[in-house]
Tab-separated table of C-alpha atoms in Angstrom:
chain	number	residue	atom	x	y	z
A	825	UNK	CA	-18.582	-28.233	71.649
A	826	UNK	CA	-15.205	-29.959	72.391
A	827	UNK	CA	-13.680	-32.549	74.129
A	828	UNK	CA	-11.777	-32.175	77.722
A	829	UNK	CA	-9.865	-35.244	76.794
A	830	UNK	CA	-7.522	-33.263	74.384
A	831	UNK	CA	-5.917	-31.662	77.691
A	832	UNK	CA	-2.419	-32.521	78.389
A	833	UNK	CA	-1.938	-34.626	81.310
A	834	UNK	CA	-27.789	-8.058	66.511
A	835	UNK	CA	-28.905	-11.881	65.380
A	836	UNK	CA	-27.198	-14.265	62.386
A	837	UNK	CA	-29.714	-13.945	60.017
A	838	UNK	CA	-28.341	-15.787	57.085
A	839	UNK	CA	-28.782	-15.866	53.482
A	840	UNK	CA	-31.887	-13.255	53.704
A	841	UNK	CA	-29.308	-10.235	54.863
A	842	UNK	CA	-26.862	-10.044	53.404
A	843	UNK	CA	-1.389	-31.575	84.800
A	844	UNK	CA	1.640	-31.611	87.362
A	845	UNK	CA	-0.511	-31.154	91.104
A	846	UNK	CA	-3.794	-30.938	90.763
A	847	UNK	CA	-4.999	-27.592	91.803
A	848	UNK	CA	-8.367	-27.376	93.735
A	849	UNK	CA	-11.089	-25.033	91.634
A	850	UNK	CA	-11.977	-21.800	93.238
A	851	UNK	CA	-14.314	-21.521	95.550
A	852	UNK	CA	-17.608	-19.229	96.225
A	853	UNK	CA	-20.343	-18.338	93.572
A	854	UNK	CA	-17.774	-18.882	90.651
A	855	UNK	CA	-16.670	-22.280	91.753
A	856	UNK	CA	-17.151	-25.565	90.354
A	857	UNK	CA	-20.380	-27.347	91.552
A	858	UNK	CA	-20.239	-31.008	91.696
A	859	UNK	CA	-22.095	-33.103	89.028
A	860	UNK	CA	-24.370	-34.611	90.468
A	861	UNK	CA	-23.500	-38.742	92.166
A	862	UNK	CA	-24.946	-41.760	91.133
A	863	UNK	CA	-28.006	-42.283	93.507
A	864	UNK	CA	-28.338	-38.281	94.543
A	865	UNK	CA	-31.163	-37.859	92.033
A	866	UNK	CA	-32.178	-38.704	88.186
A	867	UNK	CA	-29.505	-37.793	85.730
A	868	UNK	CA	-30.690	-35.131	83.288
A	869	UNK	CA	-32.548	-36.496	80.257
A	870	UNK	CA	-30.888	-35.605	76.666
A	871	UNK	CA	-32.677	-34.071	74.193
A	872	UNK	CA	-36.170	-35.593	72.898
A	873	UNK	CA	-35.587	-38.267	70.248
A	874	UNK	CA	-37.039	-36.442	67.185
A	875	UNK	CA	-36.471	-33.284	68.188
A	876	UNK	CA	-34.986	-30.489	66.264
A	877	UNK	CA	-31.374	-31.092	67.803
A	878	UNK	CA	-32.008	-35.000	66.853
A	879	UNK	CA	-32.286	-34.428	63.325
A	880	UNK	CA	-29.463	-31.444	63.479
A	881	UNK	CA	-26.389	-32.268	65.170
A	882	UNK	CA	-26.312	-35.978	63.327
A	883	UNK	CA	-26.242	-34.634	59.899
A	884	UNK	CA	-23.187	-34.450	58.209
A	885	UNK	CA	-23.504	-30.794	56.914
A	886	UNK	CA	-23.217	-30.240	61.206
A	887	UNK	CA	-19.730	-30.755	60.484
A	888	UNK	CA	-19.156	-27.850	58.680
A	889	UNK	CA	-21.009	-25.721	61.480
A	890	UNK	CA	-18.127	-27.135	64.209
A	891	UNK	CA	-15.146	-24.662	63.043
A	892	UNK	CA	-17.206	-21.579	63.727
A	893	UNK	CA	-18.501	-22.739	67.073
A	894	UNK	CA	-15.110	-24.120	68.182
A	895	UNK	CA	-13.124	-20.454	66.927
A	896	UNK	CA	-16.180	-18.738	68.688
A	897	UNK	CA	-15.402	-20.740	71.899
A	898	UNK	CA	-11.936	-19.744	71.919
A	899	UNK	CA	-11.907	-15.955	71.491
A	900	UNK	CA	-13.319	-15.659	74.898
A	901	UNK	CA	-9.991	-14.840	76.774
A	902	UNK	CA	-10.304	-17.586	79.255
A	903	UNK	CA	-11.410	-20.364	76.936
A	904	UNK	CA	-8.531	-19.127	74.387
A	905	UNK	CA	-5.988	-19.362	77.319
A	906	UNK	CA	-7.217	-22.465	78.417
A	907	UNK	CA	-7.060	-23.897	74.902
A	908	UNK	CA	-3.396	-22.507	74.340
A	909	UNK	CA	-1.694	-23.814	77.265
A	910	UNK	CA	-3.494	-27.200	77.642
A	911	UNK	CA	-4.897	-28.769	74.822
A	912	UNK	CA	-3.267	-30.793	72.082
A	913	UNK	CA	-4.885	-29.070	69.298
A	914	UNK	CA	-1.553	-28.427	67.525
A	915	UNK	CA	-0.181	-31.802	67.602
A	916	UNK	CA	-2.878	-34.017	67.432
A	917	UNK	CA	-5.559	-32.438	65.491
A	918	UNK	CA	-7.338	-35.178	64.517
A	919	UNK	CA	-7.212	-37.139	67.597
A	920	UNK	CA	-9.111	-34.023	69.138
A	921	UNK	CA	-11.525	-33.325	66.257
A	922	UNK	CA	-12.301	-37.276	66.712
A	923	UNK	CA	-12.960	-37.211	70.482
A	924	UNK	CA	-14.882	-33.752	69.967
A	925	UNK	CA	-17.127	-35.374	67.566
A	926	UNK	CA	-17.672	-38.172	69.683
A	927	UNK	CA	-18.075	-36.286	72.426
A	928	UNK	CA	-20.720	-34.368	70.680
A	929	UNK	CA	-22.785	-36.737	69.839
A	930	UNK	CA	-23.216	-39.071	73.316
A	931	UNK	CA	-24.938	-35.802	74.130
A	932	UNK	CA	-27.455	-35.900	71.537
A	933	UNK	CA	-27.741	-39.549	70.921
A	934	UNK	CA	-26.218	-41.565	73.869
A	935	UNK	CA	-29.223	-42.182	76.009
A	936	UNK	CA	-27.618	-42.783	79.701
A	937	UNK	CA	-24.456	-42.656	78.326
A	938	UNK	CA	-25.117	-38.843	77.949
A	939	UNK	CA	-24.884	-37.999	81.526
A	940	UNK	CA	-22.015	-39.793	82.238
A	941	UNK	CA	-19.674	-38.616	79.408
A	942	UNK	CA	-21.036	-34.762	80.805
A	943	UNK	CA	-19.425	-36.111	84.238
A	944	UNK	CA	-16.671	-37.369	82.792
A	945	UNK	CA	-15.524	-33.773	80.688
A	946	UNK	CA	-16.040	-32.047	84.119
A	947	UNK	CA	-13.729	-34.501	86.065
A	948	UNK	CA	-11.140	-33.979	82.481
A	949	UNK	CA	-11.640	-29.773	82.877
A	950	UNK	CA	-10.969	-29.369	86.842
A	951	UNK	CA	-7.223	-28.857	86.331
A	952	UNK	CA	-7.609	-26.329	83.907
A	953	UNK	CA	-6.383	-23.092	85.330
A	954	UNK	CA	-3.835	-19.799	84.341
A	955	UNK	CA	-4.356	-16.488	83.645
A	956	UNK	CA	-6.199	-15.517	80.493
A	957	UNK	CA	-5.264	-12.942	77.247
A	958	UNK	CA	-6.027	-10.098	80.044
A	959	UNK	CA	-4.313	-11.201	82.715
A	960	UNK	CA	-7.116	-12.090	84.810
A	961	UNK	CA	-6.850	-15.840	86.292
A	962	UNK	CA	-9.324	-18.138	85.499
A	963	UNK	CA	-10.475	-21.740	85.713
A	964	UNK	CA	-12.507	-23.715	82.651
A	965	UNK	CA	-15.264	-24.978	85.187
A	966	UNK	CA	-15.774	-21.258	86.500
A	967	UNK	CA	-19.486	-20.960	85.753
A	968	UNK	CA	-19.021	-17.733	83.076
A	969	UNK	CA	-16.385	-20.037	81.180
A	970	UNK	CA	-17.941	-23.007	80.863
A	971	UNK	CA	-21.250	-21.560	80.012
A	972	UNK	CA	-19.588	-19.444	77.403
A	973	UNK	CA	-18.213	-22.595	75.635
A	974	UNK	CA	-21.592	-24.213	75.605
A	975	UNK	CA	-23.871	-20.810	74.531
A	976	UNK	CA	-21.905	-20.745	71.496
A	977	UNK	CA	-23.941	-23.570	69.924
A	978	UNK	CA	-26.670	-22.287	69.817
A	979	UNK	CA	-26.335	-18.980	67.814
A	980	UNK	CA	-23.982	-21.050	65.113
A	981	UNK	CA	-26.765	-23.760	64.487
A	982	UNK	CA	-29.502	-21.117	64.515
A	983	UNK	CA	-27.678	-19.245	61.733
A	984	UNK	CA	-25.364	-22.045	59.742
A	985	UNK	CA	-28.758	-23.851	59.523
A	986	UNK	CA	-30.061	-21.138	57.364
A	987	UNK	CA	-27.715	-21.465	55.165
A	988	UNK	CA	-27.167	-25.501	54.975
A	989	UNK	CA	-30.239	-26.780	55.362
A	990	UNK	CA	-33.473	-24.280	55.788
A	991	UNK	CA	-34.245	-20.772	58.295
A	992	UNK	CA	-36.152	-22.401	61.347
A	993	UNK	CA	-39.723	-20.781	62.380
A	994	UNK	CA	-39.786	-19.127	65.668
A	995	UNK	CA	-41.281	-22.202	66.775
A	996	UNK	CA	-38.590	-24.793	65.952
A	997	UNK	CA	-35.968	-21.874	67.672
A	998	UNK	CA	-37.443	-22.012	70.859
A	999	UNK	CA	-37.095	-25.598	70.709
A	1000	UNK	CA	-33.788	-25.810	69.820
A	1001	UNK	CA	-32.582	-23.480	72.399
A	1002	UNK	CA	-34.519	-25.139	74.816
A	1003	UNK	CA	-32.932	-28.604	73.980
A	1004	UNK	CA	-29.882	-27.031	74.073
A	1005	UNK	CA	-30.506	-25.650	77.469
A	1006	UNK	CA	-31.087	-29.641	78.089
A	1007	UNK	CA	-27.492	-30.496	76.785
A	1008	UNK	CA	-25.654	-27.920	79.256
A	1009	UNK	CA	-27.498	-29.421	82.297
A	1010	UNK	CA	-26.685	-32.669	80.843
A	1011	UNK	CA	-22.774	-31.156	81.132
A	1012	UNK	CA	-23.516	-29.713	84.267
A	1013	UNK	CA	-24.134	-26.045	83.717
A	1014	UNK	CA	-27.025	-24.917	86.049
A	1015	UNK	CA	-29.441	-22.636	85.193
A	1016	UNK	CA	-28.682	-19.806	86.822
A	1017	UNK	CA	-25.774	-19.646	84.858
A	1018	UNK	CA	-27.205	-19.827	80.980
A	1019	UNK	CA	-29.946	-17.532	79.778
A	1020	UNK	CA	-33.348	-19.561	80.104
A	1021	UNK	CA	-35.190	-17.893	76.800
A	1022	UNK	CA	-34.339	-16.798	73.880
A	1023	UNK	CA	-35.235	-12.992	74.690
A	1024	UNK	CA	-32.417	-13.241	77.315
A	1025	UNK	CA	-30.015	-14.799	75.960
A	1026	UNK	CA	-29.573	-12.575	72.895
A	1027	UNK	CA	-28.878	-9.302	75.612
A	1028	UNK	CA	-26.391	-12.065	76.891
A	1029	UNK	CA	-24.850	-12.396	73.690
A	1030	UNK	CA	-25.108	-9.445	72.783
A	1031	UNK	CA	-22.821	-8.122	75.621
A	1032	UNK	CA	-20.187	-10.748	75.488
A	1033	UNK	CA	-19.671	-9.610	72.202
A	1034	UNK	CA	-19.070	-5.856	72.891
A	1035	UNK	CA	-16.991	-6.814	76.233
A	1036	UNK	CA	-15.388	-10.016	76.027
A	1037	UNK	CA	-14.623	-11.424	72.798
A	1038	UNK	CA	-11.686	-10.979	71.056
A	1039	UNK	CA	-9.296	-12.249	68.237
A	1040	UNK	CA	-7.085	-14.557	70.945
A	1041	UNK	CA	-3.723	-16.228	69.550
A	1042	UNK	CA	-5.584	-19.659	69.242
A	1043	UNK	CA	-8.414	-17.821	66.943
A	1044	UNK	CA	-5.636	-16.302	64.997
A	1045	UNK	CA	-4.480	-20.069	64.262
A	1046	UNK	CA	-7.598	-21.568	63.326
A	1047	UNK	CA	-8.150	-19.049	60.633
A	1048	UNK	CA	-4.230	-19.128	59.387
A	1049	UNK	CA	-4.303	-20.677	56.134
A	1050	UNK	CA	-0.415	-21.281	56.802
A	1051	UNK	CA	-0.677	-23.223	60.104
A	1052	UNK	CA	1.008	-26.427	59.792
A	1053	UNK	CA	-1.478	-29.196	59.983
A	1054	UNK	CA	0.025	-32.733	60.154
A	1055	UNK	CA	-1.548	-35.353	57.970
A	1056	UNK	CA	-4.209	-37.651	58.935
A	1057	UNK	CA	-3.356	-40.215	61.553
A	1058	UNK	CA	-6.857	-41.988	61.401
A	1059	UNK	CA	-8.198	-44.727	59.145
A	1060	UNK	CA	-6.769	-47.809	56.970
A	1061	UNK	CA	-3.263	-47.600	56.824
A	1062	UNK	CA	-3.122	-47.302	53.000
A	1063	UNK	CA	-5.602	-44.537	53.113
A	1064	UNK	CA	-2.940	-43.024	55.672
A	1065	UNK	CA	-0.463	-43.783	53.109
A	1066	UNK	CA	-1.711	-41.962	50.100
A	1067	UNK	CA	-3.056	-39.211	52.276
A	1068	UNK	CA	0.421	-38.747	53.813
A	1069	UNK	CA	2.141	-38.395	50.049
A	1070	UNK	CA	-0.268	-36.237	48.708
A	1071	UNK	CA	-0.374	-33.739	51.728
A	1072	UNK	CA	1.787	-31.091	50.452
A	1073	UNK	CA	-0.545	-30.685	47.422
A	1074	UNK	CA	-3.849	-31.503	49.881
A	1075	UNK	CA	-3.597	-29.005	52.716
A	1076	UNK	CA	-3.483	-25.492	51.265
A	1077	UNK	CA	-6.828	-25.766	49.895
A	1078	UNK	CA	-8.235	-27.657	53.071
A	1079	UNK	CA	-6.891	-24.878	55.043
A	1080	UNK	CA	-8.018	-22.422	52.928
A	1081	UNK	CA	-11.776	-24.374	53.206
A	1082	UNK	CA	-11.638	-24.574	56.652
A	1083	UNK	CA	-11.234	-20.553	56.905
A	1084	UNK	CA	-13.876	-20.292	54.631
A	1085	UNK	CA	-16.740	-22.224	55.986
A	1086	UNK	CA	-15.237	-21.146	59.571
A	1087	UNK	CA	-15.796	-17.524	58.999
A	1088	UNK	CA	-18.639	-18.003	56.348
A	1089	UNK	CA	-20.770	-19.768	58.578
A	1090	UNK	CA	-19.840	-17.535	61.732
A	1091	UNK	CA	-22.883	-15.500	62.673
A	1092	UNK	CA	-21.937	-12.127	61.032
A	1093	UNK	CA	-22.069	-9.988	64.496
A	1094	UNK	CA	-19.960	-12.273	66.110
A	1095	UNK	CA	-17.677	-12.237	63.173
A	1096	UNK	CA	-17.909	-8.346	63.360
A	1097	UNK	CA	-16.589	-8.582	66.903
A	1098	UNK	CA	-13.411	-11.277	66.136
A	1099	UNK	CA	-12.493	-9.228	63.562
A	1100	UNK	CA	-12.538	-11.900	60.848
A	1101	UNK	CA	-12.983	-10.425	57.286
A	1102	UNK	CA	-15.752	-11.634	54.991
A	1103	UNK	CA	-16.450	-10.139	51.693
A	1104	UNK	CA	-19.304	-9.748	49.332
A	1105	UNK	CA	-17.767	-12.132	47.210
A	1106	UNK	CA	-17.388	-14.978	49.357
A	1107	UNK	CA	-20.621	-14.673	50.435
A	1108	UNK	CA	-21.816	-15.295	47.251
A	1109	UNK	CA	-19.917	-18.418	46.795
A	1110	UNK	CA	-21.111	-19.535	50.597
A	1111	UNK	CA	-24.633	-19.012	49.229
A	1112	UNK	CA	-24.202	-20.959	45.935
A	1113	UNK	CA	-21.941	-23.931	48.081
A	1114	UNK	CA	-25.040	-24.275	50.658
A	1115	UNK	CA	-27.766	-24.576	47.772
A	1116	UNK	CA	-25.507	-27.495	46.400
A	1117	UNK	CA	-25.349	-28.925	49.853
A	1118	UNK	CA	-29.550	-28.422	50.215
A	1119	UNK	CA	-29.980	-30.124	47.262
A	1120	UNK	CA	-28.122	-33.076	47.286
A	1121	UNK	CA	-27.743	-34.242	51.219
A	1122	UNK	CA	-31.366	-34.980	51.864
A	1123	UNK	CA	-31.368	-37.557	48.782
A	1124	UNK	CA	-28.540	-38.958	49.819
A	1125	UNK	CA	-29.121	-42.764	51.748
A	1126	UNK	CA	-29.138	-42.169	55.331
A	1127	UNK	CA	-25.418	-44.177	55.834
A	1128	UNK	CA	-24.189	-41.285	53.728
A	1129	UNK	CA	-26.511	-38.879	55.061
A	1130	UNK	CA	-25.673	-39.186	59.077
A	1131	UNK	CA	-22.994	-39.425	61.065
A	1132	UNK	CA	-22.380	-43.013	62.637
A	1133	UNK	CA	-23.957	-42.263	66.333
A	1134	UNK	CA	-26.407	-40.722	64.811
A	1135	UNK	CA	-27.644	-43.369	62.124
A	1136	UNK	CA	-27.790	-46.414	65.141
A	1137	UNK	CA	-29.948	-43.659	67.251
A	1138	UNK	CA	-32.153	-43.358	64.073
A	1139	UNK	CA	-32.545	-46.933	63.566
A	1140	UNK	CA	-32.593	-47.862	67.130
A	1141	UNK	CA	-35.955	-45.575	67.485
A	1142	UNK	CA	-37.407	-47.282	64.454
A	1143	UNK	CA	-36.982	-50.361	65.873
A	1144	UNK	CA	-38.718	-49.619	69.509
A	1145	UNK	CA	-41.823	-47.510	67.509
A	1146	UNK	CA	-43.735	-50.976	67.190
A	1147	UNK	CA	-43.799	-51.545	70.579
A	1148	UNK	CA	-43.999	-48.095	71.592
């Protein structure tokens, strides 16, 4: 769930329980297929219009599901490493939280323009290469990697949702895996290399949990409540203004909020394995925030309500229903 254009150069179950050259990527089973050309068959289709991921990922209480899927993304080794040594996280934070968004969204909501911003992070992630937190090289389009980054989506919806907006039936799960299956062919992940049900892919959680995740240096930051963040660099200049004056008394608690809903809304097993400490107590106050937050967004008007890409999807479909 993030953007390739920031490069330089047991189950959640929520409130109810408690550059320089340009390196080639490595070849053989682990290797980078090509997306495929213009012209060498139909582009994958994005998720139905209407479907569960339609009315999820545009909502604005989505946004405070992205901290626990990007921090899960990250404490895979490679990812982390990958994320450490090339992206511009640190010094343009909301540059890459915009793009991400963005990003996102075309996914969801962007029609033919999905398929072509999945080529497009692909072409952005071939240079990404090192050695990871084990000392094992690696390469962010080898098929485990890139998978990894993509899986994580789908546990943090299935269990932030629980807490933000309502527990999905078994029913509405299957479908939102299975759209989510859509989106990573949409990016270019094949089959083979993401669980195609639900009863396999939580084994295949399950066991990147015990073996491969782990508290990696870029984790470490995202939870620091005394990272430096620089003020906002988006928006109407006087916004920027007042924003920029009032930052030493505005960022503790936003960094203390991000932690919060980051590890709050973390499913708790994947927490567990991180390491990232949740008490009683804040669970309580997650509980009471999210009733707040199910009570007032869905009255809210739909400008408020959705994000942008989202809303022009929304009323785009309305439009065409006539005549479909």
């Amino acid at each position: 769930m993030s953007s390739a254009k920031d490069v330089k150069g047991p189950r959640a179950r929520g409130p109810e329980a408690a550059p320089g050259a340009e390196p080639e990527p490595p070849s053989g089973r682990d290797s980078d297929p090509e997306p495929p050309a213009r012209g060498r068959g139909a582009d994958p289709e994005p998720p139905p219009p209407g479907g569960v991921l339609w009315s999820l990922s545009g909502d604005i209480r989505a946004l405070l599901m992205l901290p626990a899927a990007l921090t899960l993304q990250v404490a895979h080794p490679a990812v982390g490493a990958g994320v450490d040594e090339h992206s511009v996280f640190r010094t343009d934070p909301w540059g890459r939280g915009e793009r991400s968004l963005r990003s996102l969204q075309l996914w969801v909501y962007g029609g033919a323009e999905a398929a072509e911003e999945g080529r497009r992070l692909r072409v952005l992630h071939r240079t990404i290469q090192g050695t990871d937190t084990r000392g094992r090289p690696y390469h962010a389009l080898t098929p485990a990697n890139y998978a990894w980054v993509h899986a994580t989506g789908f546990p943090v919806y299935q269990h932030a949702a629980r807490y933000l907006i309502r527990p999905m039936a078994p029913a509405q799960e299957r479908a939102l895996y299975a759209e989510w299956l859509q989106v990573g062919r949409i990016l270019g992940i094949h089959d083979r290399d993401m669980p195609q049900s639900i009863e396999e892919f939580w084994p295949y959680w399950e066991k990147m949990l015990a073996g491969e995740i782990e508290a990696t240096t870029v984790v470490r930051e995202l939870v620091d409540v005394d990272q430096p963040v620089p003020p906002p660099d988006r928006g109407p200049w006087p916004l920027r203004a007042v924003l920029r004056a009032l930052w030493p008394v505005l960022l503790p608690p936003l960094v203390r909020f991000r932690r919060f809903v980051t590890i709050g809304l973390m499913p708790p097993d994947a927490r567990a394995a991180v390491g990232l400490p949740w008490s009683a107590v804040q669970e309580k106050r997650l509980r009471r925030m999210c009733a707040v937050l199910r009570v007032v967004v869905p009255v809210l008007p739909e400008r408020l309500r959705y994000l942008p890409r989202a809303r022009a999807a929304r009323a785009a479909r309305r439009t065409a229903a006539p005549n479909g």
